[in-house]
Coordinates of C-alpha atoms in Angstrom, one line a residue:
X144 CA 54.4 -30.2 55.3
X145 CA 52.1 -33.1 54.5
X146 CA 49.0 -31.1 55.5
X147 CA 49.9 -28.3 53.1
X148 CA 50.5 -30.7 50.2
X149 CA 47.0 -32.3 50.8
X150 CA 45.3 -28.9 50.7
X151 CA 47.1 -27.9 47.5
X152 CA 45.9 -31.2 45.9
X153 CA 42.2 -30.4 46.8
X154 CA 42.5 -26.8 45.5
X155 CA 44.1 -28.0 42.3
X156 CA 41.4 -30.7 41.8
X157 CA 38.6 -28.2 42.3
X158 CA 40.1 -25.8 39.9
X159 CA 40.3 -28.5 37.3
X160 CA 36.7 -29.5 37.7
X161 CA 35.5 -25.9 37.4
X162 CA 37.5 -25.4 34.2
X163 CA 35.8 -28.3 32.6
X164 CA 32.3 -26.9 33.3
X165 CA 32.4 -24.5 30.4
X166 CA 29.3 -23.3 28.6
X167 CA 28.9 -24.7 25.1
X168 CA 28.4 -22.0 22.5
X169 CA 25.3 -22.3 20.3
X170 CA 26.2 -23.8 16.9
X171 CA 26.3 -21.3 14.0
X172 CA 23.4 -23.1 12.2
X173 CA 21.1 -22.5 15.2
X174 CA 22.1 -18.8 15.4
X175 CA 21.2 -18.3 11.8
X176 CA 17.8 -20.1 11.7
X177 CA 15.0 -17.7 11.0
X178 CA 14.3 -14.8 8.6
X179 CA 16.6 -11.9 7.8
X180 CA 16.4 -8.8 5.7
X181 CA 18.5 -5.9 4.5
X182 CA 17.4 -2.3 4.5
X183 CA 16.0 -1.1 1.2
X184 CA 18.5 0.1 -1.3
X185 CA 18.5 1.6 -4.7
X186 CA 19.0 -1.2 -7.3
X187 CA 19.4 -0.9 -11.0
X188 CA 15.8 0.1 -11.6
X189 CA 13.9 0.1 -8.3
X190 CA 14.1 0.2 -4.6
X191 CA 14.6 -3.3 -3.3
X192 CA 15.9 -5.4 -0.4
X193 CA 17.7 -8.7 0.1
X194 CA 16.1 -11.5 2.1
X195 CA 17.6 -14.7 3.6
X196 CA 15.5 -17.3 5.4
X197 CA 17.1 -20.4 7.1
X198 CA 15.4 -23.5 8.3
X199 CA 17.0 -26.8 9.3
X200 CA 18.6 -27.6 5.9
X201 CA 16.9 -25.3 3.4
X202 CA 16.9 -21.6 2.7
X203 CA 16.0 -18.8 0.4
X204 CA 18.7 -16.3 -0.6
X205 CA 18.5 -12.7 -1.9
X206 CA 14.9 -13.0 -3.3
X207 CA 11.9 -15.1 -2.1
X208 CA 10.8 -17.0 -5.2
X209 CA 11.1 -20.5 -6.6
X210 CA 12.4 -23.7 -5.0
X211 CA 14.0 -23.6 -1.6
X212 CA 17.7 -24.3 -1.7
X213 CA 19.9 -26.6 0.4
X214 CA 22.5 -25.0 2.6
X215 CA 25.2 -26.1 5.1
X216 CA 27.8 -24.6 7.3
X217 CA 31.6 -25.4 7.2
X218 CA 33.4 -23.6 10.0
X219 CA 32.4 -19.9 9.4
X220 CA 31.4 -20.4 5.8
X221 CA 27.8 -20.5 4.6
X222 CA 27.3 -22.8 1.6
X223 CA 24.1 -22.4 -0.5
X224 CA 23.2 -24.6 -3.4
X225 CA 22.0 -22.7 -6.4
X226 CA 18.2 -22.8 -6.6
X227 CA 16.5 -25.0 -9.2
X228 CA 14.3 -23.1 -11.7
X229 CA 11.5 -24.9 -13.5
X230 CA 10.0 -23.6 -16.7
X231 CA 7.5 -25.7 -18.6
X232 CA 9.2 -29.1 -19.1
X233 CA 12.7 -27.7 -18.5
X234 CA 14.7 -27.5 -15.3
X235 CA 18.0 -25.7 -14.7
X236 CA 20.2 -24.7 -11.8
X237 CA 21.2 -26.6 -8.8
X238 CA 24.8 -26.9 -9.9
X239 CA 26.6 -23.9 -8.3
X240 CA 27.5 -23.7 -4.6
X241 CA 27.5 -20.1 -3.4
X242 CA 29.8 -19.3 -0.5
X243 CA 29.5 -16.5 2.1
X244 CA 31.8 -15.8 5.0
X245 CA 29.7 -15.3 8.2
X246 CA 31.5 -12.2 9.1
X247 CA 29.5 -11.5 12.3
X248 CA 26.3 -12.6 13.9
X249 CA 24.2 -11.6 17.0
X250 CA 20.6 -12.3 17.9
X251 CA 19.7 -9.2 15.9
X252 CA 22.2 -8.8 13.1
X253 CA 24.0 -10.9 10.5
X254 CA 26.8 -9.9 8.2
X255 CA 27.6 -12.1 5.2
X256 CA 30.6 -11.6 2.8
X257 CA 30.6 -13.2 -0.6
X258 CA 33.9 -15.0 -1.0
X259 CA 33.8 -16.6 -4.5
X260 CA 33.5 -14.9 -7.9
X261 CA 30.3 -16.8 -8.6
X262 CA 28.8 -15.6 -5.4
X263 CA 29.8 -12.0 -6.1
X264 CA 28.1 -12.2 -9.6
X265 CA 24.8 -12.7 -7.8
X266 CA 25.0 -9.0 -6.9
X267 CA 26.0 -7.7 -10.3
X268 CA 22.4 -6.5 -11.1
X269 CA 22.7 -3.9 -8.5
X270 CA 25.3 -1.6 -10.0
X271 CA 24.3 1.4 -7.9
X272 CA 25.3 -0.4 -4.7
X273 CA 28.6 -2.0 -3.7
X274 CA 28.1 -5.2 -1.7
X275 CA 31.4 -6.1 -0.2
X276 CA 29.3 -7.3 2.7
X277 CA 25.6 -7.8 3.2
X278 CA 24.2 -6.5 6.5
X279 CA 21.0 -8.2 7.6
X280 CA 18.5 -7.6 10.4
X281 CA 16.6 -10.5 12.1
X282 CA 12.9 -10.5 11.5
X283 CA 11.1 -11.3 14.8
X284 CA 7.7 -12.4 15.8
X285 CA 6.2 -9.3 17.5
X286 CA 2.6 -10.3 17.7
X287 CA 0.3 -13.1 18.9
X288 CA -2.6 -13.1 16.5
X289 CA -4.1 -16.4 17.7
X290 CA -4.6 -17.6 14.2
X291 CA -7.6 -19.9 13.7
X292 CA -7.5 -20.4 9.9
X293 CA -5.3 -19.4 6.9
X294 CA -6.4 -19.2 3.3
X295 CA -3.9 -18.7 0.5
X296 CA -4.4 -18.3 -3.3
X297 CA -2.3 -17.6 -6.3
X298 CA -3.4 -16.8 -9.9
X299 CA -2.0 -17.7 -13.3
X300 CA 0.1 -15.2 -15.3
X301 CA 0.9 -15.0 -19.1
X302 CA 3.4 -17.9 -18.5
X303 CA 3.1 -20.9 -16.3
X304 CA 2.7 -19.4 -12.8
X305 CA 1.2 -22.0 -10.5
X306 CA -2.4 -21.3 -9.6
X307 CA -3.8 -22.8 -6.3
X308 CA -6.0 -22.3 -3.3
X309 CA -5.7 -23.9 0.1
X310 CA -6.8 -23.5 3.7
X311 CA -5.0 -24.5 6.9
X312 CA -7.1 -24.9 10.1
X313 CA -6.0 -24.2 13.7
X314 CA -4.2 -27.6 14.1
X315 CA -2.5 -27.8 10.8
X316 CA -4.9 -29.7 8.6
X317 CA -4.7 -28.6 5.0
X318 CA -7.3 -28.6 2.2
X319 CA -5.6 -28.1 -1.2
X320 CA -6.9 -27.3 -4.6
X321 CA -4.2 -27.3 -7.3
X322 CA -5.7 -25.5 -10.3
X323 CA -3.1 -24.8 -13.0
X324 CA 0.6 -25.5 -13.4
X325 CA 1.0 -27.0 -9.9
X326 CA 2.9 -30.2 -9.3
X327 CA -0.4 -31.6 -7.8
X328 CA -3.6 -30.7 -9.6
X329 CA -7.1 -31.3 -8.2
X330 CA -8.3 -31.7 -4.6
X331 CA -6.1 -33.0 -1.8
X332 CA -6.1 -33.1 2.0
X333 CA -3.2 -33.6 4.5
X334 CA -1.6 -32.3 7.6
X335 CA 1.4 -30.1 8.2
X336 CA 4.1 -31.2 10.5
X337 CA 4.3 -29.4 13.8
X338 CA 7.6 -27.8 12.7
X339 CA 6.0 -26.5 9.4
X340 CA 3.0 -25.1 11.2
X341 CA 5.1 -23.3 13.8
X342 CA 7.2 -21.6 11.1
X343 CA 4.0 -20.4 9.4
X344 CA 2.5 -19.1 12.6
X345 CA 5.7 -17.4 13.5
X346 CA 5.8 -15.7 10.1
X347 CA 2.2 -14.6 10.5
X348 CA 3.1 -13.2 13.9
X349 CA 5.9 -11.1 12.3
X350 CA 3.3 -9.1 10.2
X351 CA 1.3 -6.1 11.4
X352 CA -1.9 -7.5 10.0
X353 CA -4.0 -4.6 11.1
X354 CA -2.1 -2.2 8.9
X355 CA -1.9 -4.2 5.7
X356 CA -3.3 -2.8 2.5
X357 CA -6.0 -4.8 0.8
X358 CA -3.9 -4.8 -2.4
X359 CA -0.3 -4.1 -3.4
X360 CA 0.6 -3.7 -7.1
X361 CA 3.9 -3.8 -8.8
X362 CA 4.7 -1.4 -11.7
X363 CA 4.9 -4.0 -14.4
X364 CA 2.8 -6.6 -16.2
X365 CA 2.8 -10.4 -16.8
X366 CA 3.0 -11.4 -13.2
X367 CA 0.7 -13.2 -10.8
X368 CA -1.4 -12.2 -7.8
X369 CA -0.9 -13.9 -4.4
X370 CA -3.4 -13.4 -1.6
X371 CA -3.9 -14.4 2.0
X372 CA -6.9 -14.6 4.3
X373 CA -6.1 -14.9 8.0
X374 CA -8.9 -15.5 10.5
X375 CA -7.9 -14.7 14.1
X376 CA -10.0 -15.0 17.3
X377 CA -11.0 -11.3 16.8
X378 CA -11.3 -10.6 13.1
X379 CA -10.4 -11.7 9.6
X380 CA -7.6 -10.0 7.6
X381 CA -7.2 -10.0 3.9
X382 CA -4.3 -8.8 1.7
X383 CA -3.0 -9.5 -1.8
X384 CA -0.1 -8.5 -4.0
X385 CA 0.5 -8.4 -7.7
X386 CA 4.2 -9.1 -8.1
X387 CA 6.7 -9.1 -5.3
X388 CA 7.4 -5.3 -5.0
X389 CA 5.3 -3.0 -2.8
X390 CA 4.1 -5.3 0.0
X391 CA 5.9 -5.5 3.3
X392 CA 8.9 -7.9 3.3
X393 CA 7.3 -10.0 6.1
X394 CA 4.2 -10.6 3.9
X395 CA 6.4 -11.3 0.9
X396 CA 8.2 -14.1 2.9
X397 CA 4.9 -15.6 4.0
X398 CA 3.6 -15.6 0.4
X399 CA 6.7 -17.5 -0.7
X400 CA 6.4 -20.0 2.2
X401 CA 2.8 -20.7 1.4
X402 CA 3.4 -20.9 -2.4
X403 CA 6.0 -23.7 -1.9
X404 CA 4.3 -25.4 1.1
X405 CA 2.3 -28.1 -0.8
X406 CA 5.4 -29.6 -2.3
X407 CA 6.6 -30.5 1.2
X408 CA 3.4 -31.9 2.7
X409 CA 2.1 -35.4 2.3
X410 CA -1.2 -34.9 0.5
X411 CA -3.8 -37.5 -0.6
X412 CA -6.4 -37.2 -3.3
X413 CA -9.7 -36.1 -1.6
X414 CA -12.6 -35.0 -3.7
X415 CA -14.8 -34.6 -0.6
X416 CA -13.0 -31.4 0.5
X417 CA -14.9 -29.2 -2.0
X418 CA -17.6 -28.5 0.6
X419 CA -15.2 -28.1 3.5
X420 CA -13.6 -24.8 2.5
X421 CA -14.7 -22.1 4.9
X422 CA -13.7 -18.9 2.9
X423 CA -16.2 -18.7 0.1
X424 CA -15.7 -17.0 -3.2
X425 CA -11.9 -17.5 -3.6
X426 CA -11.4 -21.3 -3.9

């Protein structure tokens, strides 16, 4: 009888230890990090798509333009702070918190459901489509382009579109020329963080560079042109877009990332960089 009791104690103890060794599920924030897109749908006046991009604490929502927004997760609810819009000397936005239920998520798919009236109003412009839920597909890095240098430029428009040119080398050093309507004007140099550089390289690797058009043009006026030059170990690719419309979504996301990049990098005045740009004729 004593022997039986002793064996039962051991079995019970082993069962208890095994039960405690459970696998911790990945936090929702980690699952959501990255870039997501919807299929194209018929909007009020054109074919369009929604885009969500999530970093550690900032994101874009619906469309890739303007300031990145802060976001956070409470339980299964995604909270996104309204983006700030700057126009000349005025600034607006940043007051509303949009709320989405994370209805489902896998490594490939994400479904968001707007759960407040203010959030639902974001979708009002698309009267031909009913968005009870937004179904998104994960954008993944499919290529390894071995990027050696990136050049980016943006032009002015009829308003105050920021005009700039910069280059990033193979280790993340940046040479920046803020031309017009940028928060930093003139010549600067600096270096991206390892995290910033990895995001950019990942987004480049999501683009089929060898099938890009030289130019994409929207069917409207009063917009700016954005362009990129990407030198790899094998060749140099160039593409540009007038307005966010016809270009691949992956290129659109990269343009927005590069447009906002200088605001989040420590840059120092450096007039010596004028002769250090490698891509001639665009700076």
